[in-house]
Amino acid sequence: MSYADAETGSIEVDFGEDGLVPAVAQDADSGEVLMLAYVSPEALARTRETGEAHYYSRSREEIWHKGNTSGHTQSVREVRVDCDADALLYLVDQAGGACHTGHRSCFHRTVDGENVGERVFDPDEVY
Amino acid sequence: MSYADAETGSIEVDFGEDGLVPAVAQDADSGEVLMLAYVSPEALARTRETGEAHYYSRSREEIWHKGNTSGHTQSVREVRVDCDADALLYLVDQAGGACHTGHRSCFHRTVDGENVGERVFDPDEVY
Protein backbone atom coordinates (compact mmCIF):
# COMPACT_ATOMS: atom_id res chain seq x y z
CA MET A 1 0.00 0.00 0.00
CA SER A 2 1.73 3.13 -1.16
CA TYR A 3 -1.02 5.37 -2.45
CA ALA A 4 -2.74 8.33 -0.89
CA ASP A 5 -4.97 7.52 2.01
CA ALA A 6 -8.50 8.54 1.08
CA GLU A 7 -9.23 10.06 4.49
CA THR A 8 -6.12 12.04 5.31
CA GLY A 9 -4.50 12.39 1.92
CA SER A 10 -1.12 11.54 3.44
CA ILE A 11 1.00 8.96 1.67
CA GLU A 12 2.15 5.75 3.28
CA VAL A 13 5.87 5.43 2.63
CA ASP A 14 7.09 1.97 1.62
CA PHE A 15 10.08 1.39 3.92
CA GLY A 16 10.80 -2.02 2.43
CA GLU A 17 12.48 -5.00 4.01
CA ASP A 18 15.27 -3.15 5.80
CA GLY A 19 12.93 -0.45 7.12
CA LEU A 20 14.76 2.36 5.33
CA VAL A 21 14.25 4.54 2.28
CA PRO A 22 16.83 6.71 0.54
CA ALA A 23 16.25 10.44 0.95
CA VAL A 24 17.73 13.15 -1.24
CA ALA A 25 18.31 16.56 0.33
CA GLN A 26 18.02 19.43 -2.13
CA ASP A 27 18.63 23.12 -1.48
CA ALA A 28 15.14 24.61 -1.68
CA ASP A 29 16.40 27.85 -3.25
CA SER A 30 19.30 26.93 -5.51
CA GLY A 31 18.13 23.42 -6.41
CA GLU A 32 21.58 22.00 -5.61
CA VAL A 33 21.48 18.34 -4.61
CA LEU A 34 23.25 18.30 -1.26
CA MET A 35 23.36 14.69 -0.11
CA LEU A 36 21.72 11.29 -0.06
CA ALA A 37 21.09 9.43 3.18
CA TYR A 38 18.63 6.92 4.60
CA VAL A 39 15.47 7.48 6.57
CA SER A 40 13.61 5.18 8.99
CA PRO A 41 9.96 5.68 10.00
CA GLU A 42 11.11 7.32 13.23
CA ALA A 43 13.55 9.61 11.39
CA LEU A 44 10.74 10.73 9.09
CA ALA A 45 8.40 11.30 12.04
CA ARG A 46 11.02 13.42 13.84
CA THR A 47 11.71 15.38 10.65
CA ARG A 48 8.03 16.21 10.29
CA GLU A 49 7.61 17.02 13.99
CA THR A 50 10.67 19.25 14.34
CA GLY A 51 11.02 20.69 10.83
CA GLU A 52 14.72 19.70 10.88
CA ALA A 53 16.14 16.88 8.78
CA HIS A 54 16.67 13.56 10.57
CA TYR A 55 18.17 10.47 8.98
CA TYR A 56 19.11 6.97 10.07
CA SER A 57 22.82 6.21 10.20
CA ARG A 58 23.36 2.69 8.87
CA SER A 59 26.92 2.57 10.23
CA ARG A 60 26.05 3.83 13.72
CA GLU A 61 22.61 2.16 13.64
CA GLU A 62 20.86 5.15 15.17
CA ILE A 63 18.72 8.16 14.38
CA TRP A 64 20.82 11.06 13.26
CA HIS A 65 19.80 14.69 13.64
CA LYS A 66 21.75 16.27 10.79
CA GLY A 67 23.93 19.11 12.05
CA ASN A 68 23.62 18.19 15.72
CA THR A 69 27.42 18.20 16.08
CA SER A 70 28.45 20.63 13.36
CA GLY A 71 25.57 23.10 13.61
CA HIS A 72 24.97 22.52 9.91
CA THR A 73 21.30 21.70 10.25
CA GLN A 74 18.74 21.42 7.49
CA SER A 75 15.46 23.24 7.92
CA VAL A 76 12.94 21.22 5.93
CA ARG A 77 10.44 23.19 3.89
CA GLU A 78 8.77 20.21 2.25
CA VAL A 79 9.01 16.42 2.10
CA ARG A 80 8.16 14.80 -1.21
CA VAL A 81 7.74 11.12 -2.06
CA ASP A 82 8.31 9.48 -5.41
CA CYS A 83 5.74 7.62 -7.49
CA ASP A 84 6.51 4.26 -5.82
CA ALA A 85 6.64 5.90 -2.38
CA ASP A 86 10.02 4.26 -1.73
CA ALA A 87 12.24 7.34 -1.96
CA LEU A 88 12.02 10.78 -0.36
CA LEU A 89 13.06 14.28 -1.34
CA TYR A 90 13.74 16.82 1.41
CA LEU A 91 13.62 20.43 0.23
CA VAL A 92 15.82 22.22 2.75
CA ASP A 93 17.50 25.40 3.85
CA GLN A 94 21.03 24.19 4.56
CA ALA A 95 23.06 25.93 7.26
CA GLY A 96 26.77 25.92 6.37
CA GLY A 97 27.63 22.88 4.27
CA ALA A 98 26.01 19.47 3.99
CA CYS A 99 29.24 17.52 3.58
CA HIS A 100 31.61 16.51 6.36
CA THR A 101 34.50 17.34 4.00
CA GLY A 102 33.58 21.02 4.21
CA HIS A 103 31.82 21.19 0.86
CA ARG A 104 28.39 22.62 0.34
CA SER A 105 27.29 19.34 -1.34
CA CYS A 106 28.44 15.75 -0.86
CA PHE A 107 28.29 15.44 -4.66
CA HIS A 108 31.31 17.68 -5.18
CA ARG A 109 33.25 15.33 -7.49
CA THR A 110 32.66 13.90 -10.91
CA VAL A 111 33.19 10.17 -11.36
CA ASP A 112 36.37 11.15 -13.23
CA GLY A 113 37.71 12.67 -10.01
CA GLU A 114 37.32 16.32 -10.92
CA ASN A 115 36.33 18.55 -8.02
CA VAL A 116 33.34 20.66 -9.08
CA GLY A 117 32.05 21.67 -5.64
CA GLU A 118 32.36 24.65 -3.40
CA ARG A 119 34.18 24.33 -0.07
CA VAL A 120 32.35 26.42 2.52
CA PHE A 121 33.96 25.46 5.83
CA ASP A 122 37.09 23.88 7.29
CA PRO A 123 36.14 20.50 8.78
CA ASP A 124 39.08 20.66 11.21
CA GLU A 125 37.45 23.68 12.84
CA VAL A 126 33.98 22.14 12.98
CA TYR A 127 34.41 18.52 14.07
CA MET B 1 38.74 1.90 -1.41
CA SER B 2 36.64 4.80 -2.54
CA TYR B 3 39.09 7.59 -3.19
CA ALA B 4 40.50 8.93 -6.39
CA ASP B 5 42.94 6.64 -8.12
CA ALA B 6 46.27 8.42 -8.26
CA GLU B 7 46.95 7.38 -11.85
CA THR B 8 43.67 7.92 -13.62
CA GLY B 9 41.90 10.28 -11.25
CA SER B 10 38.70 8.29 -11.67
CA ILE B 11 36.81 7.33 -8.54
CA GLU B 12 36.08 3.77 -7.57
CA VAL B 13 32.39 3.56 -6.72
CA ASP B 14 31.52 1.51 -3.63
CA PHE B 15 28.70 -0.74 -4.84
CA GLY B 16 28.30 -2.37 -1.44
CA GLU B 17 27.01 -5.83 -0.57
CA ASP B 18 24.12 -5.93 -3.02
CA GLY B 19 26.21 -4.56 -5.89
CA LEU B 20 24.02 -1.48 -6.34
CA VAL B 21 24.17 2.21 -5.52
CA PRO B 22 21.29 4.69 -5.54
CA ALA B 23 21.47 7.24 -8.34
CA VAL B 24 19.62 10.55 -8.42
CA ALA B 25 18.75 11.98 -11.83
CA GLN B 26 18.62 15.75 -11.91
CA ASP B 27 17.64 18.01 -14.80
CA ALA B 28 20.95 19.63 -15.78
CA ASP B 29 19.27 22.93 -16.71
CA SER B 30 16.39 23.44 -14.28
CA GLY B 31 17.89 21.55 -11.33
CA GLU B 32 14.66 19.59 -10.85
CA VAL B 33 15.20 16.22 -9.18
CA LEU B 34 13.58 13.78 -11.60
CA MET B 35 13.91 10.33 -10.07
CA LEU B 36 15.92 7.94 -7.93
CA ALA B 37 16.87 4.50 -9.15
CA TYR B 38 19.65 1.96 -8.64
CA VAL B 39 22.81 1.41 -10.63
CA SER B 40 25.01 -1.67 -10.99
CA PRO B 41 28.62 -1.58 -12.22
CA GLU B 42 27.41 -2.62 -15.69
CA ALA B 43 24.68 0.03 -15.73
CA LEU B 44 27.25 2.68 -14.86
CA ALA B 45 29.63 1.41 -17.53
CA ARG B 46 26.88 1.51 -20.19
CA THR B 47 25.84 4.99 -19.07
CA ARG B 48 29.39 6.26 -19.49
CA GLU B 49 29.88 4.45 -22.81
CA THR B 50 26.61 5.54 -24.42
CA GLY B 51 25.96 8.89 -22.74
CA GLU B 52 22.40 7.72 -21.97
CA ALA B 53 21.21 6.85 -18.48
CA HIS B 54 21.11 3.17 -17.60
CA TYR B 55 19.90 1.75 -14.31
CA TYR B 56 19.39 -1.67 -12.77
CA SER B 57 15.79 -2.72 -12.21
CA ARG B 58 15.59 -4.51 -8.87
CA SER B 59 12.12 -5.89 -9.66
CA ARG B 60 12.98 -7.17 -13.14
CA GLU B 61 16.58 -7.96 -12.13
CA GLU B 62 18.06 -6.58 -15.31
CA ILE B 63 19.82 -3.58 -16.79
CA TRP B 64 17.36 -0.92 -17.79
CA HIS B 65 18.02 1.63 -20.51
CA LYS B 66 15.79 4.47 -19.34
CA GLY B 67 13.35 5.52 -22.08
CA ASN B 68 13.93 2.45 -24.22
CA THR B 69 10.15 1.80 -24.36
CA SER B 70 8.76 5.31 -23.89
CA GLY B 71 11.37 7.27 -25.81
CA HIS B 72 11.88 9.36 -22.68
CA THR B 73 15.62 8.92 -22.55
CA GLN B 74 18.09 10.81 -20.40
CA SER B 75 21.16 12.24 -22.06
CA VAL B 76 23.81 12.32 -19.34
CA ARG B 77 25.99 15.41 -19.21
CA GLU B 78 27.89 14.46 -16.08
CA VAL B 79 28.07 11.72 -13.46
CA ARG B 80 28.95 12.78 -9.94
CA VAL B 81 29.72 10.66 -6.88
CA ASP B 82 29.20 11.59 -3.26
CA CYS B 83 31.87 11.86 -0.58
CA ASP B 84 31.55 8.19 0.42
CA ALA B 85 31.37 7.11 -3.24
CA ASP B 86 28.23 5.11 -2.51
CA ALA B 87 25.67 7.30 -4.27
CA LEU B 88 25.59 8.83 -7.77
CA LEU B 89 24.14 11.96 -9.29
CA TYR B 90 23.30 11.95 -13.00
CA LEU B 91 22.98 15.44 -14.52
CA VAL B 92 20.70 14.85 -17.49
CA ASP B 93 18.74 16.30 -20.35
CA GLN B 94 15.39 14.55 -19.94
CA ALA B 95 13.28 13.84 -23.05
CA GLY B 96 9.57 14.02 -22.20
CA GLY B 97 8.97 13.05 -18.59
CA ALA B 98 10.93 10.87 -16.20
CA CYS B 99 7.91 9.35 -14.45
CA HIS B 100 5.79 6.50 -15.78
CA THR B 101 2.72 8.38 -14.44
CA GLY B 102 3.27 11.08 -17.07
CA HIS B 103 4.85 13.60 -14.72
CA ARG B 104 8.08 15.37 -15.41
CA SER B 105 9.45 14.15 -12.06
CA CYS B 106 8.72 11.05 -10.00
CA PHE B 107 8.74 13.35 -6.95
CA HIS B 108 5.47 15.03 -7.90
CA ARG B 109 3.70 14.61 -4.55
CA THR B 110 4.32 15.87 -1.05
CA VAL B 111 4.19 13.33 1.76
CA ASP B 112 0.83 14.94 2.65
CA GLY B 113 -0.52 13.79 -0.72
CA GLU B 114 -0.56 17.15 -2.46
CA ASN B 115 0.27 17.01 -6.16
CA VAL B 116 2.97 19.60 -6.87
CA GLY B 117 4.29 18.21 -10.16
CA GLU B 118 3.77 18.93 -13.80
CA ARG B 119 2.13 16.30 -16.01
CA VAL B 120 3.83 16.34 -19.40
CA PHE B 121 2.47 13.27 -21.19
CA ASP B 122 -0.41 10.79 -21.13
CA PRO B 123 0.97 7.40 -20.05
CA ASP B 124 -1.88 5.59 -21.86
CA GLU B 125 -0.51 6.93 -25.12
CA VAL B 126 3.11 6.08 -24.36
CA TYR B 127 3.11 2.63 -22.75
Tab-separated table of C-alpha atoms in Angstrom:
chain	number	residue	atom	x	y	z
A	1	MET	CA	0.000	0.000	0.000
A	2	SER	CA	1.733	3.134	-1.157
A	3	TYR	CA	-1.022	5.370	-2.445
A	4	ALA	CA	-2.736	8.331	-0.889
A	5	ASP	CA	-4.973	7.521	2.012
A	6	ALA	CA	-8.504	8.539	1.080
A	7	GLU	CA	-9.231	10.063	4.485
A	8	THR	CA	-6.116	12.040	5.306
A	9	GLY	CA	-4.495	12.392	1.917
A	10	SER	CA	-1.116	11.535	3.444
A	11	ILE	CA	1.000	8.960	1.669
A	12	GLU	CA	2.147	5.748	3.279
A	13	VAL	CA	5.868	5.428	2.631
A	14	ASP	CA	7.087	1.967	1.620
A	15	PHE	CA	10.082	1.395	3.921
A	16	GLY	CA	10.802	-2.017	2.431
A	17	GLU	CA	12.485	-4.997	4.008
A	18	ASP	CA	15.267	-3.148	5.797
A	19	GLY	CA	12.925	-0.445	7.120
A	20	LEU	CA	14.764	2.360	5.329
A	21	VAL	CA	14.248	4.541	2.279
A	22	PRO	CA	16.832	6.713	0.544
A	23	ALA	CA	16.253	10.436	0.946
A	24	VAL	CA	17.733	13.147	-1.243
A	25	ALA	CA	18.308	16.560	0.334
A	26	GLN	CA	18.018	19.425	-2.126
A	27	ASP	CA	18.633	23.122	-1.477
A	28	ALA	CA	15.137	24.609	-1.683
A	29	ASP	CA	16.397	27.846	-3.246
A	30	SER	CA	19.304	26.932	-5.509
A	31	GLY	CA	18.132	23.422	-6.415
A	32	GLU	CA	21.578	21.998	-5.614
A	33	VAL	CA	21.479	18.338	-4.614
A	34	LEU	CA	23.251	18.304	-1.259
A	35	MET	CA	23.363	14.686	-0.110
A	36	LEU	CA	21.725	11.292	-0.063
A	37	ALA	CA	21.092	9.434	3.185
A	38	TYR	CA	18.634	6.919	4.597
A	39	VAL	CA	15.471	7.476	6.572
A	40	SER	CA	13.608	5.181	8.986
A	41	PRO	CA	9.963	5.677	9.996
A	42	GLU	CA	11.112	7.321	13.227
A	43	ALA	CA	13.555	9.614	11.391
A	44	LEU	CA	10.742	10.726	9.088
A	45	ALA	CA	8.403	11.300	12.038
A	46	ARG	CA	11.019	13.417	13.839
A	47	THR	CA	11.714	15.378	10.652
A	48	ARG	CA	8.034	16.208	10.287
A	49	GLU	CA	7.611	17.023	13.991
A	50	THR	CA	10.666	19.248	14.340
A	51	GLY	CA	11.020	20.688	10.830
A	52	GLU	CA	14.718	19.696	10.882
A	53	ALA	CA	16.142	16.880	8.781
A	54	HIS	CA	16.670	13.563	10.572
A	55	TYR	CA	18.174	10.472	8.977
A	56	TYR	CA	19.112	6.972	10.069
A	57	SER	CA	22.824	6.214	10.198
A	58	ARG	CA	23.355	2.694	8.872
A	59	SER	CA	26.919	2.567	10.233
A	60	ARG	CA	26.051	3.830	13.722
A	61	GLU	CA	22.612	2.162	13.644
A	62	GLU	CA	20.861	5.147	15.168
A	63	ILE	CA	18.717	8.162	14.377
A	64	TRP	CA	20.821	11.061	13.259
A	65	HIS	CA	19.801	14.691	13.638
A	66	LYS	CA	21.754	16.274	10.791
A	67	GLY	CA	23.933	19.108	12.045
A	68	ASN	CA	23.623	18.187	15.723
A	69	THR	CA	27.423	18.203	16.078
A	70	SER	CA	28.448	20.634	13.358
A	71	GLY	CA	25.570	23.098	13.607
A	72	HIS	CA	24.968	22.523	9.906
A	73	THR	CA	21.299	21.702	10.255
A	74	GLN	CA	18.739	21.425	7.494
A	75	SER	CA	15.465	23.241	7.921
A	76	VAL	CA	12.942	21.218	5.934
A	77	ARG	CA	10.443	23.185	3.889
A	78	GLU	CA	8.769	20.215	2.249
A	79	VAL	CA	9.013	16.419	2.102
A	80	ARG	CA	8.158	14.796	-1.211
A	81	VAL	CA	7.742	11.116	-2.056
A	82	ASP	CA	8.313	9.485	-5.407
A	83	CYS	CA	5.741	7.618	-7.494
A	84	ASP	CA	6.513	4.258	-5.822
A	85	ALA	CA	6.638	5.895	-2.379
A	86	ASP	CA	10.017	4.263	-1.732
A	87	ALA	CA	12.240	7.336	-1.960
A	88	LEU	CA	12.023	10.778	-0.361
A	89	LEU	CA	13.062	14.279	-1.344
A	90	TYR	CA	13.735	16.820	1.410
A	91	LEU	CA	13.615	20.427	0.228
A	92	VAL	CA	15.817	22.215	2.746
A	93	ASP	CA	17.499	25.396	3.848
A	94	GLN	CA	21.034	24.191	4.556
A	95	ALA	CA	23.059	25.930	7.263
A	96	GLY	CA	26.769	25.918	6.368
A	97	GLY	CA	27.625	22.885	4.270
A	98	ALA	CA	26.010	19.472	3.994
A	99	CYS	CA	29.245	17.521	3.583
A	100	HIS	CA	31.614	16.509	6.360
A	101	THR	CA	34.504	17.342	3.998
A	102	GLY	CA	33.579	21.018	4.208
A	103	HIS	CA	31.823	21.187	0.860
A	104	ARG	CA	28.394	22.617	0.339
A	105	SER	CA	27.294	19.344	-1.338
A	106	CYS	CA	28.441	15.752	-0.858
A	107	PHE	CA	28.288	15.441	-4.665
A	108	HIS	CA	31.313	17.678	-5.183
A	109	ARG	CA	33.253	15.331	-7.489
A	110	THR	CA	32.657	13.901	-10.909
A	111	VAL	CA	33.187	10.173	-11.360
A	112	ASP	CA	36.372	11.154	-13.227
A	113	GLY	CA	37.705	12.671	-10.013
A	114	GLU	CA	37.317	16.325	-10.917
A	115	ASN	CA	36.334	18.554	-8.020
A	116	VAL	CA	33.343	20.665	-9.076
A	117	GLY	CA	32.053	21.667	-5.642
A	118	GLU	CA	32.365	24.651	-3.401
A	119	ARG	CA	34.177	24.330	-0.071
A	120	VAL	CA	32.346	26.416	2.516
A	121	PHE	CA	33.963	25.461	5.826
A	122	ASP	CA	37.088	23.877	7.285
A	123	PRO	CA	36.142	20.498	8.781
A	124	ASP	CA	39.076	20.661	11.215
A	125	GLU	CA	37.449	23.676	12.838
A	126	VAL	CA	33.979	22.139	12.978
A	127	TYR	CA	34.409	18.522	14.075
B	1	MET	CA	38.743	1.902	-1.413
B	2	SER	CA	36.635	4.803	-2.537
B	3	TYR	CA	39.095	7.591	-3.190
B	4	ALA	CA	40.504	8.932	-6.392
B	5	ASP	CA	42.938	6.641	-8.118
B	6	ALA	CA	46.273	8.417	-8.263
B	7	GLU	CA	46.949	7.381	-11.850
B	8	THR	CA	43.670	7.917	-13.621
B	9	GLY	CA	41.898	10.283	-11.249
B	10	SER	CA	38.696	8.288	-11.670
B	11	ILE	CA	36.805	7.329	-8.543
B	12	GLU	CA	36.078	3.766	-7.568
B	13	VAL	CA	32.393	3.555	-6.719
B	14	ASP	CA	31.521	1.508	-3.627
B	15	PHE	CA	28.705	-0.739	-4.844
B	16	GLY	CA	28.297	-2.374	-1.436
B	17	GLU	CA	27.014	-5.827	-0.571
B	18	ASP	CA	24.122	-5.935	-3.024
B	19	GLY	CA	26.213	-4.562	-5.895
B	20	LEU	CA	24.021	-1.484	-6.343
B	21	VAL	CA	24.168	2.206	-5.520
B	22	PRO	CA	21.286	4.685	-5.543
B	23	ALA	CA	21.475	7.245	-8.340
B	24	VAL	CA	19.621	10.548	-8.425
B	25	ALA	CA	18.745	11.975	-11.833
B	26	GLN	CA	18.617	15.753	-11.911
B	27	ASP	CA	17.640	18.007	-14.804
B	28	ALA	CA	20.947	19.629	-15.783
B	29	ASP	CA	19.269	22.930	-16.707
B	30	SER	CA	16.391	23.435	-14.279
B	31	GLY	CA	17.891	21.551	-11.328
B	32	GLU	CA	14.658	19.592	-10.851
B	33	VAL	CA	15.200	16.216	-9.185
B	34	LEU	CA	13.579	13.781	-11.602
B	35	MET	CA	13.908	10.325	-10.067
B	36	LEU	CA	15.920	7.941	-7.926
B	37	ALA	CA	16.871	4.496	-9.149
B	38	TYR	CA	19.648	1.962	-8.645
B	39	VAL	CA	22.815	1.406	-10.629
B	40	SER	CA	25.006	-1.670	-10.994
B	41	PRO	CA	28.616	-1.578	-12.224
B	42	GLU	CA	27.411	-2.624	-15.688
B	43	ALA	CA	24.677	0.032	-15.727
B	44	LEU	CA	27.253	2.680	-14.859
B	45	ALA	CA	29.629	1.413	-17.527
B	46	ARG	CA	26.884	1.515	-20.189
B	47	THR	CA	25.839	4.992	-19.073
B	48	ARG	CA	29.390	6.258	-19.488
B	49	GLU	CA	29.881	4.450	-22.812
B	50	THR	CA	26.609	5.544	-24.422
B	51	GLY	CA	25.959	8.894	-22.742
B	52	GLU	CA	22.403	7.723	-21.967
B	53	ALA	CA	21.208	6.851	-18.482
B	54	HIS	CA	21.108	3.169	-17.602
B	55	TYR	CA	19.895	1.747	-14.314
B	56	TYR	CA	19.387	-1.667	-12.770
B	57	SER	CA	15.794	-2.716	-12.214
B	58	ARG	CA	15.591	-4.508	-8.867
B	59	SER	CA	12.115	-5.887	-9.661
B	60	ARG	CA	12.984	-7.168	-13.140
B	61	GLU	CA	16.579	-7.965	-12.132
B	62	GLU	CA	18.056	-6.579	-15.314
B	63	ILE	CA	19.820	-3.585	-16.787
B	64	TRP	CA	17.362	-0.918	-17.789
B	65	HIS	CA	18.016	1.632	-20.514
B	66	LYS	CA	15.792	4.474	-19.341
B	67	GLY	CA	13.352	5.520	-22.078
B	68	ASN	CA	13.929	2.449	-24.221
B	69	THR	CA	10.150	1.802	-24.363
B	70	SER	CA	8.760	5.307	-23.889
B	71	GLY	CA	11.370	7.273	-25.815
B	72	HIS	CA	11.882	9.362	-22.675
B	73	THR	CA	15.623	8.917	-22.553
B	74	GLN	CA	18.090	10.806	-20.400
B	75	SER	CA	21.159	12.237	-22.056
B	76	VAL	CA	23.808	12.317	-19.336
B	77	ARG	CA	25.987	15.407	-19.205
B	78	GLU	CA	27.889	14.456	-16.077
B	79	VAL	CA	28.067	11.718	-13.457
B	80	ARG	CA	28.951	12.779	-9.937
B	81	VAL	CA	29.724	10.661	-6.883
B	82	ASP	CA	29.196	11.592	-3.265
B	83	CYS	CA	31.870	11.860	-0.578
B	84	ASP	CA	31.546	8.191	0.419
B	85	ALA	CA	31.373	7.111	-3.237
B	86	ASP	CA	28.234	5.109	-2.512
B	87	ALA	CA	25.673	7.304	-4.273
B	88	LEU	CA	25.593	8.831	-7.765
B	89	LEU	CA	24.138	11.962	-9.289
B	90	TYR	CA	23.298	11.951	-13.003
B	91	LEU	CA	22.984	15.435	-14.518
B	92	VAL	CA	20.704	14.852	-17.485
B	93	ASP	CA	18.739	16.304	-20.348
B	94	GLN	CA	15.391	14.548	-19.944
B	95	ALA	CA	13.284	13.839	-23.046
B	96	GLY	CA	9.574	14.020	-22.204
B	97	GLY	CA	8.973	13.055	-18.590
B	98	ALA	CA	10.935	10.873	-16.198
B	99	CYS	CA	7.908	9.348	-14.455
B	100	HIS	CA	5.785	6.495	-15.779
B	101	THR	CA	2.722	8.381	-14.442
B	102	GLY	CA	3.271	11.081	-17.067
B	103	HIS	CA	4.846	13.596	-14.719
B	104	ARG	CA	8.080	15.370	-15.410
B	105	SER	CA	9.450	14.153	-12.058
B	106	CYS	CA	8.719	11.052	-9.996
B	107	PHE	CA	8.743	13.351	-6.946
B	108	HIS	CA	5.473	15.034	-7.899
B	109	ARG	CA	3.705	14.607	-4.549
B	110	THR	CA	4.318	15.869	-1.046
B	111	VAL	CA	4.190	13.327	1.765
B	112	ASP	CA	0.834	14.940	2.646
B	113	GLY	CA	-0.517	13.790	-0.718
B	114	GLU	CA	-0.559	17.154	-2.459
B	115	ASN	CA	0.274	17.013	-6.158
B	116	VAL	CA	2.968	19.600	-6.870
B	117	GLY	CA	4.289	18.213	-10.160
B	118	GLU	CA	3.767	18.934	-13.798
B	119	ARG	CA	2.127	16.298	-16.015
B	120	VAL	CA	3.832	16.342	-19.400
B	121	PHE	CA	2.469	13.267	-21.187
B	122	ASP	CA	-0.405	10.790	-21.128
B	123	PRO	CA	0.971	7.397	-20.045
B	124	ASP	CA	-1.879	5.594	-21.860
B	125	GLU	CA	-0.513	6.930	-25.123
B	126	VAL	CA	3.113	6.079	-24.363
B	127	TYR	CA	3.112	2.634	-22.749
